[in-house]
Coordinates of C-alpha atoms in Angstrom, one line a residue:
X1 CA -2.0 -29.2 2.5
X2 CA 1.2 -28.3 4.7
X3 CA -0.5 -24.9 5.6
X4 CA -3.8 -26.3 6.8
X5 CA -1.5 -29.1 9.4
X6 CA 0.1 -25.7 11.0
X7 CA -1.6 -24.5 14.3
X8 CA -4.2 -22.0 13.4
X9 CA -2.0 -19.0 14.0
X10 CA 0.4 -20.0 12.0
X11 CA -1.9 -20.1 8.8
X12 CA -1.6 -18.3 5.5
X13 CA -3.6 -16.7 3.5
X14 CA -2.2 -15.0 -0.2
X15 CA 1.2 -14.8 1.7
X16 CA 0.3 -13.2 5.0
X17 CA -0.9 -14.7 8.5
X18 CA -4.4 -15.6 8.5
X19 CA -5.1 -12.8 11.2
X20 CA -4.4 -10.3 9.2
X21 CA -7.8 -10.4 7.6
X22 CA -9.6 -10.9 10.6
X23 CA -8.2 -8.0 12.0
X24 CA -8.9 -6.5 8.5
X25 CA -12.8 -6.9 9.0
X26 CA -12.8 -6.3 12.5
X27 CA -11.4 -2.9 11.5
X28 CA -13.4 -2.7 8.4
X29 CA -16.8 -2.8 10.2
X30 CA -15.1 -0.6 13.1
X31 CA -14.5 2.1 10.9
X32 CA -17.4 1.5 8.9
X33 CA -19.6 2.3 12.4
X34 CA -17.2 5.5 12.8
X35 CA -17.4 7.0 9.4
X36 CA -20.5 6.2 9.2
X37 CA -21.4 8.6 12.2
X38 CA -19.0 10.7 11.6
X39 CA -20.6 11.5 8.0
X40 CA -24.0 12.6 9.7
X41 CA -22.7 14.0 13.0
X42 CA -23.1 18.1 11.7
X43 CA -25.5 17.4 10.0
X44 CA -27.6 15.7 12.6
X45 CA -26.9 18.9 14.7
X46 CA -27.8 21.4 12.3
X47 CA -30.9 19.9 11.1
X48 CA -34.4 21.8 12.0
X49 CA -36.4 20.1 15.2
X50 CA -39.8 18.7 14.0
X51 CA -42.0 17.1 15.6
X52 CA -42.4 12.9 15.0
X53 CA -40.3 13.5 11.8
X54 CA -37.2 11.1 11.3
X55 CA -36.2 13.9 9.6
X56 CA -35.7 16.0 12.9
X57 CA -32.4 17.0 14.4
X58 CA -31.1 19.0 17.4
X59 CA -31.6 22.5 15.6
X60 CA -28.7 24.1 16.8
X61 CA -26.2 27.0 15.5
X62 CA -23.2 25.5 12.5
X63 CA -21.2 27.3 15.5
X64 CA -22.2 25.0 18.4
X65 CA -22.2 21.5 16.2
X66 CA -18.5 22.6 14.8
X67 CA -17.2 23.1 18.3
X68 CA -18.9 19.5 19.3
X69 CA -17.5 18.1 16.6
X70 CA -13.9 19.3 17.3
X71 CA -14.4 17.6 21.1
X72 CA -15.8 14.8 19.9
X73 CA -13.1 13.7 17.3
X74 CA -10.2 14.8 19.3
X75 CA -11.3 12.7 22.7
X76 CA -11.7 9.8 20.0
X77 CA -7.7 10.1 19.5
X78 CA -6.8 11.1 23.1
X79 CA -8.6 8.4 24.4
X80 CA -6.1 6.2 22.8
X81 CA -3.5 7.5 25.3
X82 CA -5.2 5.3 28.2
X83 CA -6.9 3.0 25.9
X84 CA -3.2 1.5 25.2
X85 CA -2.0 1.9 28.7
X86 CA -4.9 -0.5 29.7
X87 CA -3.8 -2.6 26.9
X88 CA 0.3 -2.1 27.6
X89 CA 0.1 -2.6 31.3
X90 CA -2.8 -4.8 32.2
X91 CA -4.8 -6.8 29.9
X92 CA -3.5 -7.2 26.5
X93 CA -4.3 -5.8 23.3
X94 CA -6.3 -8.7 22.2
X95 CA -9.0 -7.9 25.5
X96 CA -8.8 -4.1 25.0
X97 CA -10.3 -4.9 21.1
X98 CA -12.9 -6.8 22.2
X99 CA -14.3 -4.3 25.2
X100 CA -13.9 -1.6 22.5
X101 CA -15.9 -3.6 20.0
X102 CA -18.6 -4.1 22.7
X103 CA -18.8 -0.6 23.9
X104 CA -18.6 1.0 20.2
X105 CA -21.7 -2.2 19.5
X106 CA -23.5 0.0 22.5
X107 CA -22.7 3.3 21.8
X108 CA -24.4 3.2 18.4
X109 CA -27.5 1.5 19.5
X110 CA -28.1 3.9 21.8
X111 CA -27.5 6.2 19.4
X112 CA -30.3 4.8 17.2
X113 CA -32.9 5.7 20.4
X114 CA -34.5 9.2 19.7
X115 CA -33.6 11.4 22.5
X116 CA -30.7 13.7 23.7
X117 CA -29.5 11.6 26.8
X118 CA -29.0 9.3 24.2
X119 CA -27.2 10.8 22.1
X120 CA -24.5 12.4 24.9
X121 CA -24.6 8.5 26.1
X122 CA -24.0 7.1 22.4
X123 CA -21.1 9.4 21.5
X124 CA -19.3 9.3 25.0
X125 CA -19.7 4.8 24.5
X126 CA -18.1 5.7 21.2
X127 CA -15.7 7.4 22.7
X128 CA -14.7 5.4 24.8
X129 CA -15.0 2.3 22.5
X130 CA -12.1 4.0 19.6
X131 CA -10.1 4.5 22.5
X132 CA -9.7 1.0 23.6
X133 CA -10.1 -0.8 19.8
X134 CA -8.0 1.5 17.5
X135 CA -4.3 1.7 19.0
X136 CA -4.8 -1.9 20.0
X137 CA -5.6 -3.5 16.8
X138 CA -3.0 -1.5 14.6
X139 CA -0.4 -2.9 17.5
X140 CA -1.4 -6.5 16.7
X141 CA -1.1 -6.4 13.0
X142 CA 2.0 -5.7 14.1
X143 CA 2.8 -8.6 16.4
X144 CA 2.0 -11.0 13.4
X145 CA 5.1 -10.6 12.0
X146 CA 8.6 -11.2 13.4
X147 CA 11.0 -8.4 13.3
X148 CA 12.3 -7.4 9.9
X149 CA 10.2 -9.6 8.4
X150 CA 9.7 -7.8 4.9
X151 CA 6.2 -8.6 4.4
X152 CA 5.2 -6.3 7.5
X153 CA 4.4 -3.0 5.5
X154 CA 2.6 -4.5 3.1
X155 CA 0.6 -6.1 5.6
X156 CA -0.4 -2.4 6.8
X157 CA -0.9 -1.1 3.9
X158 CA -3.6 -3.8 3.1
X159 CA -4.8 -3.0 6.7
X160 CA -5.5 0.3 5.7
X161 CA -7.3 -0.6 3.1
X162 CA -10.0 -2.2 5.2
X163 CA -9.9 1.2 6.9
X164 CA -10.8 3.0 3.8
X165 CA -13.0 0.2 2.3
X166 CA -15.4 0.4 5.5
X167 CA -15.3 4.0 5.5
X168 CA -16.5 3.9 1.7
X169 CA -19.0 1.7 2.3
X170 CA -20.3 3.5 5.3
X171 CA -20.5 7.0 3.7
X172 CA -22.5 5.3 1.1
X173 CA -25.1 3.5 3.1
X174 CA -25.6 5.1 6.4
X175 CA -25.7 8.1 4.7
X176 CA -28.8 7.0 2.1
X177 CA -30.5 5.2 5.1
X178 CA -30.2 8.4 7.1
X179 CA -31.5 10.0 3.9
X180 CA -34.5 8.0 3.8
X181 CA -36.1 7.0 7.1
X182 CA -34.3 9.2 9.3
X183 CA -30.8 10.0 11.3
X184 CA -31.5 7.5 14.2
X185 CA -32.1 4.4 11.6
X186 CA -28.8 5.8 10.1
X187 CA -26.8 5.7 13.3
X188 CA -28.1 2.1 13.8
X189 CA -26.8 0.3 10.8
X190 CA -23.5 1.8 12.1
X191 CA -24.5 0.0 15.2
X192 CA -25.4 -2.9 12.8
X193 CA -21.7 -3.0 11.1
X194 CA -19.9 -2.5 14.5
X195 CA -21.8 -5.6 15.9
X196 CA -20.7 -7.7 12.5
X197 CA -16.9 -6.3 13.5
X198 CA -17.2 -8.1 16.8
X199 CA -18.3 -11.2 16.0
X200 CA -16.1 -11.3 13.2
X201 CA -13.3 -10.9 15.7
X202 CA -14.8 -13.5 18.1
X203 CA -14.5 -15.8 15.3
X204 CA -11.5 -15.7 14.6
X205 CA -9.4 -15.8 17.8
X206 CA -7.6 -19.2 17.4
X207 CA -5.6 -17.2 14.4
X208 CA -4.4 -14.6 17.2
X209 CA -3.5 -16.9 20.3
X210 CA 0.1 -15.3 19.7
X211 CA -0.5 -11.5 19.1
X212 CA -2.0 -9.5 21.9
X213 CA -1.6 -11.7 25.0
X214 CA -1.4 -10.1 28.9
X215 CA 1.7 -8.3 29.3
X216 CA 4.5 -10.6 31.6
X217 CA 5.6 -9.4 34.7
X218 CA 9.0 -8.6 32.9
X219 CA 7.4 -6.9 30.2
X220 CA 5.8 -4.5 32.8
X221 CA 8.8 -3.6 35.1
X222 CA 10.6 -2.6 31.8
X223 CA 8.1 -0.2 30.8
X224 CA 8.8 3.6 31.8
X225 CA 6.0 4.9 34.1
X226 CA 4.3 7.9 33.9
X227 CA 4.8 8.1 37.9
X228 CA 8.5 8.1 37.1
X229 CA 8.8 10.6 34.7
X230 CA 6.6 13.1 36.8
X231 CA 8.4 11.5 39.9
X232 CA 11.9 12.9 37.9
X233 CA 9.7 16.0 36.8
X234 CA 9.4 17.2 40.9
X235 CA 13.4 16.9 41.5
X236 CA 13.8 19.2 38.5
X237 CA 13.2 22.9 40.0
X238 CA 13.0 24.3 36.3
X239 CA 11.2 22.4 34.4
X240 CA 8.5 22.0 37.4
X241 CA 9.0 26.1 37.2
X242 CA 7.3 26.1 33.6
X243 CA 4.9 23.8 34.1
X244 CA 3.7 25.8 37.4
X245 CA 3.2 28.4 35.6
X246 CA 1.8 26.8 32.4
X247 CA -1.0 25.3 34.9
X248 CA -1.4 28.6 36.6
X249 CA -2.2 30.1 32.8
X250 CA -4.1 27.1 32.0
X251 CA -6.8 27.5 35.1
X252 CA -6.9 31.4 34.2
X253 CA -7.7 30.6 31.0
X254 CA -10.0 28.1 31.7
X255 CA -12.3 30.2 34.0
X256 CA -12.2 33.1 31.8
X257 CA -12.4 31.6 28.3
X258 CA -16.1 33.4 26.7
X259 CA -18.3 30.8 25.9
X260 CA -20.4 27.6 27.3
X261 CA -17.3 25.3 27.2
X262 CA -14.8 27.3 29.2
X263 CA -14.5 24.6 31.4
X264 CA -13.2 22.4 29.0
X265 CA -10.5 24.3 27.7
X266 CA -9.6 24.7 31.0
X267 CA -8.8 20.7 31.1
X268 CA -7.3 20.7 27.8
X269 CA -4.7 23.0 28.5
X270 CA -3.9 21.5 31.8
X271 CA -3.6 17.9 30.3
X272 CA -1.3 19.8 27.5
X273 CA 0.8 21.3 30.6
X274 CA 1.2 18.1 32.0
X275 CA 2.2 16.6 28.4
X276 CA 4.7 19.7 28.1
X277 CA 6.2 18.5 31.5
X278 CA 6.3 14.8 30.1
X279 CA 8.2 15.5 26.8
X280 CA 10.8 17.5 28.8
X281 CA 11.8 15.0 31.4
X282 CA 11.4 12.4 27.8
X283 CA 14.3 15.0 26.7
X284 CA 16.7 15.0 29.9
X285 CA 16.8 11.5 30.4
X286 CA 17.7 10.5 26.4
X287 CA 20.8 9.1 26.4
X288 CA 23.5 10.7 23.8
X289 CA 23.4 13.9 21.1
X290 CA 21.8 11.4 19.0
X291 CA 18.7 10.2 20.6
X292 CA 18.3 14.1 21.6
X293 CA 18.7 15.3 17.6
X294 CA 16.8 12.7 17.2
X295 CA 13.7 13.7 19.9
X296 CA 13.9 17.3 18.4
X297 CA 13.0 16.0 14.8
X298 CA 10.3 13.9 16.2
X299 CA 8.7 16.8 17.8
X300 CA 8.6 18.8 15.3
X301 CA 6.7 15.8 13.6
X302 CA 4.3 16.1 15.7
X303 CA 3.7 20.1 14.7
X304 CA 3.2 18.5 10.9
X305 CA 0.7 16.3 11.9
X306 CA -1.5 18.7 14.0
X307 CA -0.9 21.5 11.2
X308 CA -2.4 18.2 8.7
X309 CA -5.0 17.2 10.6
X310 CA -6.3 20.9 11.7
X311 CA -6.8 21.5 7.9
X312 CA -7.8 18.1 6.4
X313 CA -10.6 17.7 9.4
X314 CA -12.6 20.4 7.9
X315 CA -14.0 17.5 5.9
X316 CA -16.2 16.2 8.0
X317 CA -17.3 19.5 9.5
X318 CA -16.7 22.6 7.7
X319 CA -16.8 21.2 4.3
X320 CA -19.5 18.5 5.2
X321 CA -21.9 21.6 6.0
X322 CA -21.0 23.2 3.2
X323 CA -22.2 20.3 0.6
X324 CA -25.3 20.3 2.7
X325 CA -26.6 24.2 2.9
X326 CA -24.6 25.8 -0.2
X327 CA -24.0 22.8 -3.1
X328 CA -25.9 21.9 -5.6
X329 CA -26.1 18.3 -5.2
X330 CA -28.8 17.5 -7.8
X331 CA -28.0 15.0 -10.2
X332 CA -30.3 13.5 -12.9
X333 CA -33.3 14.7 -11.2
X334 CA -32.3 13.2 -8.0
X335 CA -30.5 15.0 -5.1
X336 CA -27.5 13.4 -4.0
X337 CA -27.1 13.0 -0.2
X338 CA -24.3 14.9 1.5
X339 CA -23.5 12.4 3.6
X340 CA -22.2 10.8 0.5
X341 CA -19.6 13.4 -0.2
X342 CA -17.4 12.2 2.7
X343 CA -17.0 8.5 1.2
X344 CA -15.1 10.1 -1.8
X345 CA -11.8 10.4 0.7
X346 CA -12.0 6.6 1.3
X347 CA -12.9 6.0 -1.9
X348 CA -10.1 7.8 -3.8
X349 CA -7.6 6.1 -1.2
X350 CA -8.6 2.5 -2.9
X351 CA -8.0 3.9 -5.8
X352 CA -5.0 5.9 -4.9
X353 CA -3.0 3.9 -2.3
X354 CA -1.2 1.8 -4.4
X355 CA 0.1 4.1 -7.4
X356 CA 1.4 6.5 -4.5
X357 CA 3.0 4.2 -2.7
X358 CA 5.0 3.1 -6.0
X359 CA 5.6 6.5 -7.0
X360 CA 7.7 7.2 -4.2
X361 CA 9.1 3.6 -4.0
X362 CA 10.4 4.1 -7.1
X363 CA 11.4 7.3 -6.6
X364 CA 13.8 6.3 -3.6
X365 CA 15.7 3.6 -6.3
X366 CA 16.4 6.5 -8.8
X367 CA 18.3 8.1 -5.6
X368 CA 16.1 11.1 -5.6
X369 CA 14.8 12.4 -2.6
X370 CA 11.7 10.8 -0.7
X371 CA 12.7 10.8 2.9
X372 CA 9.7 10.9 5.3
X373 CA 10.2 14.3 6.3
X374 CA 10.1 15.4 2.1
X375 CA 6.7 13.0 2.2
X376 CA 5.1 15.3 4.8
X377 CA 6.4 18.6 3.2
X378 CA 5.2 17.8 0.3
X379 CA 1.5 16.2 1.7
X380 CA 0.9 18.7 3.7
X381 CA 1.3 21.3 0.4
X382 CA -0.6 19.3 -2.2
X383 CA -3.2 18.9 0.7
X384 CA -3.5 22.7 1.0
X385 CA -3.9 23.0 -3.0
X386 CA -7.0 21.2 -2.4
X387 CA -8.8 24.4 -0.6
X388 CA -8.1 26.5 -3.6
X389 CA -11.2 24.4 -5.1
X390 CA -12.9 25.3 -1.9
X391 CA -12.3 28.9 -2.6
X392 CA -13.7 28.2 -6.3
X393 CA -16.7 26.8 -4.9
X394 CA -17.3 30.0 -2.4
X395 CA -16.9 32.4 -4.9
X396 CA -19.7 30.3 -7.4
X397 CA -21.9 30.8 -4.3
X398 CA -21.3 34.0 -4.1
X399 CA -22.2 34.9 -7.8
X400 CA -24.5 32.5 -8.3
X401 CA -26.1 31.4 -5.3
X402 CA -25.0 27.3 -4.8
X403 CA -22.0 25.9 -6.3
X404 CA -20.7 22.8 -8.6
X405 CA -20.6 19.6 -6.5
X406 CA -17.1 18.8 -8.9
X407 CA -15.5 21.5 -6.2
X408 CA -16.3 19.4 -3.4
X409 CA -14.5 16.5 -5.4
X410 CA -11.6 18.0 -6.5
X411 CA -10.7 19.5 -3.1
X412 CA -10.9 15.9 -1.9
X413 CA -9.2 14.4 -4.1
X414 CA -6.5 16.9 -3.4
X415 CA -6.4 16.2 0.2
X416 CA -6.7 12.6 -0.4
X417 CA -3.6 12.7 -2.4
X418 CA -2.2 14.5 0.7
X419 CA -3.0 12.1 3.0
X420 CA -1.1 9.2 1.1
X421 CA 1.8 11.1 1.1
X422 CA 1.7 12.1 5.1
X423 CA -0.2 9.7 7.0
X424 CA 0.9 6.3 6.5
X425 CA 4.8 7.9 6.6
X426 CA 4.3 9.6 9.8
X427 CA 3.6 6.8 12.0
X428 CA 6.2 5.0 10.4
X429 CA 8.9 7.4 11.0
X430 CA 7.6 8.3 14.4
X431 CA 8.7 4.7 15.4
X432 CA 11.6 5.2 13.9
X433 CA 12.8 8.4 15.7
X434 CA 11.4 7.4 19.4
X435 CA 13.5 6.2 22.1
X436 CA 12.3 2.4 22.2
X437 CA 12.0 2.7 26.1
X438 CA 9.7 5.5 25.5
X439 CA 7.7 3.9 22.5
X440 CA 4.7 3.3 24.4
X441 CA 4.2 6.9 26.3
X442 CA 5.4 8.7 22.6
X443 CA 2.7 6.5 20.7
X444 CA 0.3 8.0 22.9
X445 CA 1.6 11.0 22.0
X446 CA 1.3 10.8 19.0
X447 CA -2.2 10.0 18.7
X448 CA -2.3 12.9 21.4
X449 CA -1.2 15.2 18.7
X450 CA -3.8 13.8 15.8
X451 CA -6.4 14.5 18.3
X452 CA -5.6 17.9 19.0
X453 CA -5.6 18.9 15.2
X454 CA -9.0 17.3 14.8
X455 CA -10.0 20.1 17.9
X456 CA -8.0 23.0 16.2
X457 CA -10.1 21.9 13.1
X458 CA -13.4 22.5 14.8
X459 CA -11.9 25.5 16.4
X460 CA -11.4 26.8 12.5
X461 CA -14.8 25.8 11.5
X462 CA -16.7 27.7 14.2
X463 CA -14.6 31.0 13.0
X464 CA -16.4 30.6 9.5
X465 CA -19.6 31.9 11.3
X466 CA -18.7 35.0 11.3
X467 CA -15.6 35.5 8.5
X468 CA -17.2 33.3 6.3
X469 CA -16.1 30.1 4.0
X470 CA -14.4 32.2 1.7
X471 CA -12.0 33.5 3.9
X472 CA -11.2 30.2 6.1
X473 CA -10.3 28.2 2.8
X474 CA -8.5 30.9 1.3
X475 CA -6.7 31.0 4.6
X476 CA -6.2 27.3 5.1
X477 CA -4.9 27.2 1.2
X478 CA -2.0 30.0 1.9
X479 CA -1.4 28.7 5.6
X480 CA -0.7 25.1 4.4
X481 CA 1.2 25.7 1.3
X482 CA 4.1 28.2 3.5
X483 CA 4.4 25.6 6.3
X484 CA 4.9 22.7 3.6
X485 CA 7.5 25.1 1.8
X486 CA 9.0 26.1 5.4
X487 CA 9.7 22.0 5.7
X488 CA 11.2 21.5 2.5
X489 CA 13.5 24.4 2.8
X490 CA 14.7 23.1 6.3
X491 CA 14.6 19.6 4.9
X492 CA 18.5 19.0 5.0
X493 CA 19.2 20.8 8.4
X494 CA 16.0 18.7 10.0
X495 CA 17.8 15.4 7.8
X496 CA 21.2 16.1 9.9
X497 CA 19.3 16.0 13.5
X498 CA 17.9 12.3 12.4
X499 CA 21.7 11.3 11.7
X500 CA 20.8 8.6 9.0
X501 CA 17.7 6.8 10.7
X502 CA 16.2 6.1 6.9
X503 CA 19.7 5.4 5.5
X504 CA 19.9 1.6 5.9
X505 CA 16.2 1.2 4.3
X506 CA 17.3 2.8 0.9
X507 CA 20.4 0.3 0.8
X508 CA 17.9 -2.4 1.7
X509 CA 15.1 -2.2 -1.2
X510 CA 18.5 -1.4 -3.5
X511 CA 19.8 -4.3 -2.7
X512 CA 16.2 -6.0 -3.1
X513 CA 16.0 -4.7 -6.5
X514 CA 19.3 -5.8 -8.1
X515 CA 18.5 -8.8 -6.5
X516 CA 15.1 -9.1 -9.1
X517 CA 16.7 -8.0 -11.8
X518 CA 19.5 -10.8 -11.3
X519 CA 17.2 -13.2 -11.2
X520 CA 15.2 -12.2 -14.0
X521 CA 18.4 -12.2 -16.3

């Protein structure tokens, strides 16, 4: 009764703030439209051109759909970097999720129309629409709690598994619709699921009149520009020296770079210049050996999470392909859609998340090691494992002509098991590591960085053209495992540079603990 007298916002539901789980749908159905894409994207590319068949797809090369596929899911994450700009410095987080909803709503129905312009149109709206709804919403889960209010990660953690759940579901059903009467009728029930997100959101605004509001006029004068730091970055002869002459490399390379996309290269390496200029000014005006340590570790964070994402992203092209032209995916008489294969990531997540996420809990109250940076190490390894199945697989086609659709599980699974262990950590300990007057520009960053190893992902996948699967998953299995074991063994000198910036959370859930066990004497 006392709950249902509080304002709206204040609200509980099984011990968290109402909004949680309408942000949770919102995302749900957000990543449902996404992964639901996303799981026919390649395959929409590859597929022969027919005529008046819903069957019928662009018909091109596994070369020139991998290398769309890389753009398109790294803009997704770089779009982020202006996408919470908007939000930081003019309209709120809460307005930035809604125009995201609405454009991702678009991008997919235009998607569904049968015709190319539509589909550059569709995937640039969804572009567009991820950039301004996913930082955004992750931000406000975050405003609905007050600081060090314990209930916070287990508030993400049940975000994420909306994340997962969607993508599950999507995999599943876009992928059979697609199977059935055609790729455009799959791309609009992602259309379908995005709409739902939005009007869940709509719904339920009166629980987020608190998290997400227009920044104050105080809020924005604190906030360190990007004018400033490249304002500092021209009074600074050589650091503007390097990133001369990386811009001067970046427009060579851009003009003579082989291949249809030259140009865009071109951009990306300037933008990465500009970054580069960025992250050294971010270095010169930290304040204190600490916050500089400190800022070395966190770039070198950033490395590990390209490094994971370049590998792991092969899932939705490289390996996606691969359970379409070289599995055998028949099953009981009836041949399983390949779409399908990419909901076994989500779904081994829900089934996962929790167990890990205990494991290493418990693991830090025994006193044994389960820092952030041992997390990574470690994911990024047991991530790489999951290839060997890949190279399994390739050598069954090779003998045999297809191969067992249990390789295409176990590899995921694998990586799955990866992903627990890196990507919910990294985040975290990103925020822990940058400079808090910083946070917004290095949050960009980050995302910056996530984007750039879903590109070097694509860039991997086109190379299988001509050295073939074998040798790109044998490759990614022996690349991966050395840089996981190059982390561990630097583990302690990297621990140093952070000067104790985990420490106080170890003394915190021990103290929590003996605190239980008191009380259940």
């Amino acid at each position: 009764m006392a709950n249902t007298l509080r304002p709206a916002h204040q609200r509980e539901l099984f011990g968290h703030p109402v909004g949680l789980y309408v942000l949770f749908f919102t995302e749900m159905w957000e990543r449902f439209s996404y992964y639901g894409m996303r799981a026919l994207l390649t395959l929409y590319m590859t597929a022969q051109t027919l005529e008046n068949d819903p069957q019928s797809g662009l018909g091109w090369t596994s070369t020139e759909a991998l290398a769309l596929y890389g753009w398109y899911t790294m803009l997704v994450y770089v779009m982020g970097i202006p996408g919470g700009f908007i939000a930081d410095r003019i309209i709120g987080q809460k307005k930035a999720v809604t125009i995201g909803a609405i454009l991702l709503t678009c991008g997919h129905g235009v998607l569904a129309i049968d015709a190319v312009w539509a589909y550059y149109t569709g995937l640039g709206l969804v572009i567009l629409g991820v950039g301004m709804l996913k930082p955004n919403i992750s931000t406000m889960v975050g405003g609905l709690y007050k600081p060090n209010d314990i209930r916070r990660d287990k508030g993400f953690s049940i975000f994420y598994v909306g994340i997962n759940l969607g993508s599950f579901i999507a995999s599943l059903s876009v992928g059979l619709v697609a199977a059935v009467y055609g790729w455009h009728s799959g791309f609009g029930l992602a259309g379908i699921g995005m709409l739902m997100g939005l009007l869940v959101y709509l719904y339920g605004q009166r629980f987020l009149t608190h998290v997400g509001n227009e920044p104050t006029v105080e809020e924005k004068s604190s906030d360190i520009s990007l004018s400033t730091l490249f304002g500092q970055l021209l009074k600074s002869p050589l650091q503007l020296g390097i990133v001369v002459v990386l811009l001067a490399l970046s427009l060579y390379a851009g003009f003579t770079f082989e291949g249809p996309d030259h140009w865009g290269y071109g951009a990306l390496f300037i933008v990465l210049s500009l970054i580069t200029g960025m992250m050294m000014m971010i270095y010169k005006n930290l304040n204190g050996q600490v916050e500089k340590d400190r800022y070395v570790v966190l770039l070198l964070s950033l490395l590990m999470v390209m490094v994971f994402w370049g590998c792991f992203e092969q899932m939705g092209g490289l390996m996606n392909l691969y359970a379409q032209e070289k599995t055998n995916r028949m099953f009981l008489g009836w041949e399983v859609p390949a779409a399908w294969f990419q909901g076994a990531n989500a779904g081994f997540i829900i089934l996962l998340a929790v167990a890990i996420a205990n494991f290493w809990a418990r693991r830090k109250l025994k006193g044994k090691e389960a820092s952030s940076l041992f997390k990574m190490g470690v994911g990024i390894i047991i991530m790489g494992i999951g290839f060997v199945y890949m190279v399994f697989a390739s050598l069954q086609y090779e003998s045999e002509g297809s191969s067992a659709m249990y390789w295409l599980v176990l590899a995921y699974l694998f990586h799955t098991i990866g992903e627990l262990c890196l990507s919910p950590v990294s985040l975290s300990f990103f925020t822990k590591l940058a400079p808090a007057r910083y946070m917004a520009l290095m949050m960009g960053v980050y995302w910056a960085a996530t984007g750039l190893g879903n590109k070097v992902a694509g860039i991997i996948g086109e190379s299988s053209v001509k050295a073939g699967e074998l040798k790109v998953f044998g490759g990614l299995f022996v690349f991966a495992v050395l840089f996981g074991v190059l982390v561990l063994l630097l583990l302690k000198p990297l621990k140093r540079l952070t000067h104790g910036a985990e420490d106080q959370e170890t003394v915190l859930a021990r103290e929590a603990t003996e605190e239980v066990e008191m009380a259940d004497r």
